[in-house]
Tab-separated table of C-alpha atoms (C1' of nucleotides) in Angstrom:
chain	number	residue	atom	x	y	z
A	284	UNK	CA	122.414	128.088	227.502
A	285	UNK	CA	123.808	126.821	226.398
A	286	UNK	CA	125.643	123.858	227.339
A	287	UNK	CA	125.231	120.199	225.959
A	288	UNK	CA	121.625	119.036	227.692
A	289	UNK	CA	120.361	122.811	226.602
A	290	UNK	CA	121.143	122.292	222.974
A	291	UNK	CA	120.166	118.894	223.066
A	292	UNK	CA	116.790	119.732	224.429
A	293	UNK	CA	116.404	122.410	221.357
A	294	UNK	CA	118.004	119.635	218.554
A	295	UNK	CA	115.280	117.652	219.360
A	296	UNK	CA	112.754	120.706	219.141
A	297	UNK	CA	114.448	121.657	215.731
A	298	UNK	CA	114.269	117.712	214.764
A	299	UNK	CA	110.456	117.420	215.680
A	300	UNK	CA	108.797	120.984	214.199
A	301	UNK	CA	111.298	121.830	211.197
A	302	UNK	CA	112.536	118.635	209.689
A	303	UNK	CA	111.383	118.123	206.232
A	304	UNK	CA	110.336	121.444	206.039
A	305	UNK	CA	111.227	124.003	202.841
A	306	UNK	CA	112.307	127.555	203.029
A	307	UNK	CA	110.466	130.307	201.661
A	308	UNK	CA	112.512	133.121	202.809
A	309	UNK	CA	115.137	133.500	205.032
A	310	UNK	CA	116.381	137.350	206.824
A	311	UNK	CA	119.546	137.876	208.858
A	312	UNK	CA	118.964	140.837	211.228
A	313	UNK	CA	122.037	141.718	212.337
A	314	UNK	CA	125.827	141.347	211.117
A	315	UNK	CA	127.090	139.499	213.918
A	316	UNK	CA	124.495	136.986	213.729
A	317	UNK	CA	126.271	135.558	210.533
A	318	UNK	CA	129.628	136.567	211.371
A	319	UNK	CA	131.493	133.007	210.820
A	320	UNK	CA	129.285	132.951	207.268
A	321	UNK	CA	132.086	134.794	205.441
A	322	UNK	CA	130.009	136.222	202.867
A	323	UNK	CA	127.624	138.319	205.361
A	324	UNK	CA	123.463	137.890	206.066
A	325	UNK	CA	122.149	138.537	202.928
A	326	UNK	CA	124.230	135.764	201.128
A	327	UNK	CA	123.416	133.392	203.869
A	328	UNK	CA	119.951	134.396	203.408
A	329	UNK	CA	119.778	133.561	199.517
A	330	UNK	CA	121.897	130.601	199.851
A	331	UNK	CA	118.593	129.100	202.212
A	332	UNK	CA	115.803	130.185	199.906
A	333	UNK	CA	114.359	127.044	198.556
A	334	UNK	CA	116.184	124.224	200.423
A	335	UNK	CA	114.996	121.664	203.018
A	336	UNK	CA	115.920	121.177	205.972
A	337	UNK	CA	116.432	117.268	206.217
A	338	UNK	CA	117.101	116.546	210.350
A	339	UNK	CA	118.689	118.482	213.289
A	340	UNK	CA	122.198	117.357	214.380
A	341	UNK	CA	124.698	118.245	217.560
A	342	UNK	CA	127.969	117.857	218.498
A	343	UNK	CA	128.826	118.916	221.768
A	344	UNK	CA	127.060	123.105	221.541
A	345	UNK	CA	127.087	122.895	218.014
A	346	UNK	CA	124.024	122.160	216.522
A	347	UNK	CA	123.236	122.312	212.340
A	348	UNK	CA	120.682	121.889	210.059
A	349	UNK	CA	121.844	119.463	207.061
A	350	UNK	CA	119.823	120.808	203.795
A	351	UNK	CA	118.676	119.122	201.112
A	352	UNK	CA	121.435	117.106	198.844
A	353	UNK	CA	123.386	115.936	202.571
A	354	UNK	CA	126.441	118.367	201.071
A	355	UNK	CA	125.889	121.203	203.473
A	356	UNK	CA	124.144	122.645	206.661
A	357	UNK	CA	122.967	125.510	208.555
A	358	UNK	CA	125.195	125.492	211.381
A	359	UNK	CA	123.913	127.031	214.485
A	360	UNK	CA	126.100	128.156	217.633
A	361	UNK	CA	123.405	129.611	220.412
A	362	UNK	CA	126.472	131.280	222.043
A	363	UNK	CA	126.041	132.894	226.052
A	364	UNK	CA	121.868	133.908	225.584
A	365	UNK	CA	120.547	132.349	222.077
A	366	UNK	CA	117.429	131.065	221.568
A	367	UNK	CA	115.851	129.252	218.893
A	368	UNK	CA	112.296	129.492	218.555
A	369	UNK	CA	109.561	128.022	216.248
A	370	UNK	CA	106.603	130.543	216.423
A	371	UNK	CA	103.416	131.222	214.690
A	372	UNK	CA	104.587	134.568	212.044
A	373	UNK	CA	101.800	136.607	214.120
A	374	UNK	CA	104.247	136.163	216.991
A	375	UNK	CA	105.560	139.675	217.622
A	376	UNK	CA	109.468	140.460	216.986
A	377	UNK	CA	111.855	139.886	219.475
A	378	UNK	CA	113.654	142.867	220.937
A	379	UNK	CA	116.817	140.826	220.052
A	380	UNK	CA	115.633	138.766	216.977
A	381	UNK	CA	118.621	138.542	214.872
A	382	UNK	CA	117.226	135.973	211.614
A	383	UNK	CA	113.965	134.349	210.280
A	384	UNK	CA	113.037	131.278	208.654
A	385	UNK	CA	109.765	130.982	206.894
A	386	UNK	CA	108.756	128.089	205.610
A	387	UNK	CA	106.491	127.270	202.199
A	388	UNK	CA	103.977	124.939	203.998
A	389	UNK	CA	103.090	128.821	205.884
A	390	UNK	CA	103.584	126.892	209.157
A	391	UNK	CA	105.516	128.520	212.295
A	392	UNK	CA	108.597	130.054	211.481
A	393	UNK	CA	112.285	129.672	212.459
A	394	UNK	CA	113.518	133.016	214.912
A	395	UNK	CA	117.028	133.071	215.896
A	396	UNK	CA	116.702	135.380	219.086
A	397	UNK	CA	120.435	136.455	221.014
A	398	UNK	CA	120.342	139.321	223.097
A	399	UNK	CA	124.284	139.255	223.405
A	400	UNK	CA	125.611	138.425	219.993
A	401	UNK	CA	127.895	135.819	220.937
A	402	UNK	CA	126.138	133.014	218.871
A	403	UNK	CA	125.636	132.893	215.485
A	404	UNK	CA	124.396	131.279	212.318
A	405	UNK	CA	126.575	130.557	209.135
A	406	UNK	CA	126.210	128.065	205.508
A	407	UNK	CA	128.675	125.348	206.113
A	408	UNK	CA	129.998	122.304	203.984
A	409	UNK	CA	129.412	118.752	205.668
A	410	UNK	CA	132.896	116.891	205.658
A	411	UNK	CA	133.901	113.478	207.064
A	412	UNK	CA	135.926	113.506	210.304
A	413	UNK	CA	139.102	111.562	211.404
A	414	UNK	CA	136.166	109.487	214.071
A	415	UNK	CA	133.685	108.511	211.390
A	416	UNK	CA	131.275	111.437	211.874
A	417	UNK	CA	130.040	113.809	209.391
A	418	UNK	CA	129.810	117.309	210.438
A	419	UNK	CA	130.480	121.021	209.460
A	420	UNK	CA	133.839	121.967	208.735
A	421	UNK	CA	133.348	124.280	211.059
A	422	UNK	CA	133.026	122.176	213.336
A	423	UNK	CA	135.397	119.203	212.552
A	424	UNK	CA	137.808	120.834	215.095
A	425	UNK	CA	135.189	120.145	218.178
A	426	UNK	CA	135.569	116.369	219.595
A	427	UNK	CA	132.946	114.143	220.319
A	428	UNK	CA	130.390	114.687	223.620
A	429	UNK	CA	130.581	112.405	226.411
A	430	UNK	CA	126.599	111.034	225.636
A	431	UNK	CA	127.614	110.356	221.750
A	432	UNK	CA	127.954	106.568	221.609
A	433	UNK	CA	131.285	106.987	219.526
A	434	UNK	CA	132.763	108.787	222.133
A	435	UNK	CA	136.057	106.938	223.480
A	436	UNK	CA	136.695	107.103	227.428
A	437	UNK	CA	139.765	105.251	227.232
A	438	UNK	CA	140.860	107.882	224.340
A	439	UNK	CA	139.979	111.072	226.985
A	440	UNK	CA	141.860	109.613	229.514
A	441	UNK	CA	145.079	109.325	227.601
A	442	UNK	CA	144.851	112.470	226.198
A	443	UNK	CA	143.594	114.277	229.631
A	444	UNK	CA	146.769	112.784	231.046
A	445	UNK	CA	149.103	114.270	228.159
A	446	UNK	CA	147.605	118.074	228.958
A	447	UNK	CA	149.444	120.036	231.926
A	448	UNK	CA	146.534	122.311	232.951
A	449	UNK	CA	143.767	121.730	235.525
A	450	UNK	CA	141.204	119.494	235.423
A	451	UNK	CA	138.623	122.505	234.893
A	452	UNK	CA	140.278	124.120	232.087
A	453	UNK	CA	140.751	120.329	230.597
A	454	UNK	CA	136.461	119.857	230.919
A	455	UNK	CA	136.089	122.930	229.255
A	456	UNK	CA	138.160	122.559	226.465
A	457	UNK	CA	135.913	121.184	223.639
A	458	UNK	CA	138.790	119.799	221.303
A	459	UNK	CA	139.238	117.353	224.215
A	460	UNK	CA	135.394	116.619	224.991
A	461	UNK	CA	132.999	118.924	223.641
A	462	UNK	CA	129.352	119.868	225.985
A	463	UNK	CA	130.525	120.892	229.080
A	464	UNK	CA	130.288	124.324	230.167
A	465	UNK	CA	130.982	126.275	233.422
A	466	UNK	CA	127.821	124.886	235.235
A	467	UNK	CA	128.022	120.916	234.239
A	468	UNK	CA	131.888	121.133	234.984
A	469	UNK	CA	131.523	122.748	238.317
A	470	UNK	CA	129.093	119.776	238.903
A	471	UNK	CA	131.138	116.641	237.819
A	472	UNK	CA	134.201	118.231	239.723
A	473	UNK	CA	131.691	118.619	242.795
A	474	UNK	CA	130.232	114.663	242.305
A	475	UNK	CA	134.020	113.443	241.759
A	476	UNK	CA	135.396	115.257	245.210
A	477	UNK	CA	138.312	117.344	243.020
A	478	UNK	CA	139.565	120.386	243.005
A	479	UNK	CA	139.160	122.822	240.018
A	480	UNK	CA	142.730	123.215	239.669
A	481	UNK	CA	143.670	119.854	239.883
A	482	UNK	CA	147.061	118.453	237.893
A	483	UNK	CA	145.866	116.681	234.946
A	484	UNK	CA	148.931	114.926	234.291
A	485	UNK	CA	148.997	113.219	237.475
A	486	UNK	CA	145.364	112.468	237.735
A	487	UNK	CA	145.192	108.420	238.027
A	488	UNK	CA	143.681	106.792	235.338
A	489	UNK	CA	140.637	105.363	237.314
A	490	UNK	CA	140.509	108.570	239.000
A	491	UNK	CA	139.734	110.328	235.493
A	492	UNK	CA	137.125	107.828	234.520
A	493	UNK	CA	135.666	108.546	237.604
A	494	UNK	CA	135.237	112.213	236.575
A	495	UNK	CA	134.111	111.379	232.753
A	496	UNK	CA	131.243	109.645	234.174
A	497	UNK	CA	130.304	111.869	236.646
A	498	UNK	CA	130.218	114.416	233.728
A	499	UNK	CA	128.159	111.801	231.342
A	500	UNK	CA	125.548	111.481	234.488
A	501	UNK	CA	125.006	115.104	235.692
A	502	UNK	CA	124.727	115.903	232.069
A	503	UNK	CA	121.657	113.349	231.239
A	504	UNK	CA	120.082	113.720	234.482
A	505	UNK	CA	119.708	117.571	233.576
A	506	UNK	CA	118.682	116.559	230.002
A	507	UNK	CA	115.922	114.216	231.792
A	508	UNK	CA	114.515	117.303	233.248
A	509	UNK	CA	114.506	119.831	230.287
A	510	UNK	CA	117.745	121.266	230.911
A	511	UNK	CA	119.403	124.232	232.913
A	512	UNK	CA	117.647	127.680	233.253
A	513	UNK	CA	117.774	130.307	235.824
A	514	UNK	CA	115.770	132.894	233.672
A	515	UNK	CA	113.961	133.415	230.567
A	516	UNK	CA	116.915	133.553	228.357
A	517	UNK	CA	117.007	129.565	228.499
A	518	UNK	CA	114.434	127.716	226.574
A	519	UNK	CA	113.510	125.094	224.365
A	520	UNK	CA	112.021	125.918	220.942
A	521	UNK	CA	108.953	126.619	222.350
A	522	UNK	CA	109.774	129.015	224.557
A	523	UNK	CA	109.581	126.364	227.741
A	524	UNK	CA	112.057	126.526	230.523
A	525	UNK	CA	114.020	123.277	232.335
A	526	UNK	CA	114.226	122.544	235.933
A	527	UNK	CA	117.975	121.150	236.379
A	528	UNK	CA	118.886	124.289	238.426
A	529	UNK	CA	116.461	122.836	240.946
A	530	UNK	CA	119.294	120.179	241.153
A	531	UNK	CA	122.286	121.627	241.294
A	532	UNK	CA	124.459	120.992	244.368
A	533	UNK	CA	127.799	123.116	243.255
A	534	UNK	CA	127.339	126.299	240.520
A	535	UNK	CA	125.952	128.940	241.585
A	536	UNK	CA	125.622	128.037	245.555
A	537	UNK	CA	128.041	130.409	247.175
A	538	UNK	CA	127.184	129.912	250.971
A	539	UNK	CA	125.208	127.530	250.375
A	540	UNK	CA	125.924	124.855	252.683
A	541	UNK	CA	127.256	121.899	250.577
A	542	UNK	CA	124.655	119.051	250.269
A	543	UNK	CA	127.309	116.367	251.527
A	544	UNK	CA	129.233	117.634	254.178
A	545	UNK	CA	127.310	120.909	255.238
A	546	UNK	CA	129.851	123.263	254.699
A	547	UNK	CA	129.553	126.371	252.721
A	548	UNK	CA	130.372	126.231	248.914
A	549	UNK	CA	132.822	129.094	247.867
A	550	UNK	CA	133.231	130.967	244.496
A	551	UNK	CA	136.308	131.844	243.531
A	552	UNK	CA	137.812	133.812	240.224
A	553	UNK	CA	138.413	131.633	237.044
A	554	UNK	CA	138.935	132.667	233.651
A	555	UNK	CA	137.340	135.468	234.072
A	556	UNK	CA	134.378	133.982	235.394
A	557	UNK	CA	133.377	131.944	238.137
A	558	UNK	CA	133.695	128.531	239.924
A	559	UNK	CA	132.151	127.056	242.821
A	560	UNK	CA	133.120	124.106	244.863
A	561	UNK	CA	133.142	123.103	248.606
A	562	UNK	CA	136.454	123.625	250.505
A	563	UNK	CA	135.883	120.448	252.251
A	564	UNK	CA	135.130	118.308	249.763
A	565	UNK	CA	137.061	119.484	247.272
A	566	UNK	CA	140.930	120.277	248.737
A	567	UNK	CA	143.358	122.604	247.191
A	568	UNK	CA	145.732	120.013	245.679
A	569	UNK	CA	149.574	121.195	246.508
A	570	UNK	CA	150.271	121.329	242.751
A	571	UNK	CA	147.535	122.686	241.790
A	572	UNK	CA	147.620	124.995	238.509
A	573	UNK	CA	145.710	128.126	239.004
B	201	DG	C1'	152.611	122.669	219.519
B	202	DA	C1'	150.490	123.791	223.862
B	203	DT	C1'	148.679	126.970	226.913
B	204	DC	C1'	146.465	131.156	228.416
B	205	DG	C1'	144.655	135.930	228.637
B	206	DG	C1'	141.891	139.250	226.181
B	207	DC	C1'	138.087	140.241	223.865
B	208	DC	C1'	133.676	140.110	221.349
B	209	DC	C1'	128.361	141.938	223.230
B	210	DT	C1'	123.963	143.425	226.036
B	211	DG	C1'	121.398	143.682	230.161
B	212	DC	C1'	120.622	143.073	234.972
B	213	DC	C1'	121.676	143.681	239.732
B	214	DC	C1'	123.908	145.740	243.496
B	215	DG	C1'	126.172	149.308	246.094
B	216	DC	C1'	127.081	154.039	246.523
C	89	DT	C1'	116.420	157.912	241.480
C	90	DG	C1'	120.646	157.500	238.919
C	91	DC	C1'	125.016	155.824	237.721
C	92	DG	C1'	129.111	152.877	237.518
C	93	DG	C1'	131.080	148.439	238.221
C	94	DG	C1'	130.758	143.590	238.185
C	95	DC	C1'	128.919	139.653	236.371
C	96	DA	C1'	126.496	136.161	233.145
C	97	DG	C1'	125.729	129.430	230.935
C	98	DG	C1'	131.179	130.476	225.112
C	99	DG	C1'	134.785	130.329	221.947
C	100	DC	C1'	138.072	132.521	218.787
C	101	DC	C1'	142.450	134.736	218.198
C	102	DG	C1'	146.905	136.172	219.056
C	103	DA	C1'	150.910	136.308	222.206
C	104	DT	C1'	154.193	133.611	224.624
DNA sequence: GATCGGCCCTGCCCGC
DNA sequence: TGCGGGCAGGGCCGAT
């Protein structure tokens, strides 16, 4: 899904219907679904019998699992199509169900469901981070989200302005601000009238802040409705879809007629994938850096 | 050190 | 109807 709102919208799932909760058993279905757990499935698998899960935290698309004793975590990546689902045991297997979680209270169970293997589950030590937090080592490398109260504007500014990339590749790049994926960064761009390929280095200070908060506000308006999902694939943990994409002006709109100005939003090649934006709105700078 | 392309996967949709 | 190519919301790794 995942992008920030998406995984927020299953943290607070995972919070609500496994907090507290012990582990019974615990099978990893396929290799690459505990890839970045060094020691393979079946270690991370016995390493989970018997602890409890104590909350469910996120920073930026990571999401984990602190256990029992605050020392370590499950840490949970959902990838390009993972799913996390809490489901009565009855529930028939996924055709892509790649681990299991059941618990000792014989409640619903834990399914980590990823048709495409690019997510993944691992065992992770929780270690203090040069802003305060404490989070996977893992994940100590990802900065804060825009929505995380400790998150410093001024901070993203001054290092935004030190890159020399565009302003896309800069949203994207979650050692600078973590959450924001392909659709939510198509959409700030959109809201903030700039170009993909932007200069960051010359971006004006106020200009940038502008952007940051267009970011922060497309992001919780999607989380307001349930998040993003333009199929199946993207759901919370149980099983329920979001409405954002009702909302979205930019990503995914080729020919679409832009909802400002009227005229048709284009798609264009981008690191190997896609972005959208309107070609009146949102001029080709003359330094731009494709 | 910073930046960027390639690649890891499966499935769906479209055009031929 | 069948097949091949392109594309999909991410992030790590290695080359430059």
């Amino acid at each position: 899904m995942p992008e920030l709102p998406e995984v927020e919208v299953v943290r607070r799932g995972l919070d609500r219907w496994v907090a507290g909760r012990t582990v019974e058993r615990a099978e990893v279905l396929h290799p690459r679904a505990a890839r970045r757990h060094e020691a393979g499935g079946a270690d991370l698998a016995q390493r989970l019998r018997g602890r409890t899960i104590t909350t469910a935290s996120r920073r930026g698309k990571y999401l984990w699992l602190p256990l029992d004793g605050r020392d370590s975590a499950l840490v949970a990546h959902l990838g390009m199509s993972g799913q996390l689902l809490v489901q009565p045991a009855e529930t028939p297997d996924q055709t892509h169900l790649r681990a299991r979680l059941a618990f000792t209270d014989g409640g619903r169970e834990l399914r980590f469901v990823d048709q495409r293997t690019f997510g993944g589950l691992a065992l992770d030590a929780l270690v203090d981070d040069d802003t305060g937090g404490v989070v996977p080592a893992s994940v100590a490398h990802i900065a804060r989200d825009p929505l995380d109260p400790g998150f410093d504007d001024g901070e993203w500014v001054r290092r935004l302005r030190r890159r020399q990339t565009g302003l896309k590749r800069a949203l994207l790049d979650q050692t600078l601000a973590s959450g924001i994926g392909n659709i939510y960064a198509d959409e700030a761009l959109w809201r903030a009238r700039l170009h993909w390929a932007a200069p960051t280095e010359t971006i004006a200070p106020a200009r940038a802040r502008e952007l940051l908060g267009h970011a922060r506000d497309v992001m919780s308006s999607a989380l307001a409705e349930g998040g993003t999902s333009f199929d199946a694939l993207y759901v919370n943990v149980n099983g329920e879809s979001g409405y954002f994409d009702r909302s979205l002006a930019a990503y995914g709109q080729a020919d679409q007629p832009c909802p400002r100005c009227g005229r048709p939003i284009v798609r264009e090649a981008f690191m190997n994938r896609s972005s959208y934006r309107c070609p009146q709105c949102q001029r080709t700078p003359r330094n731009a850096h494709r």
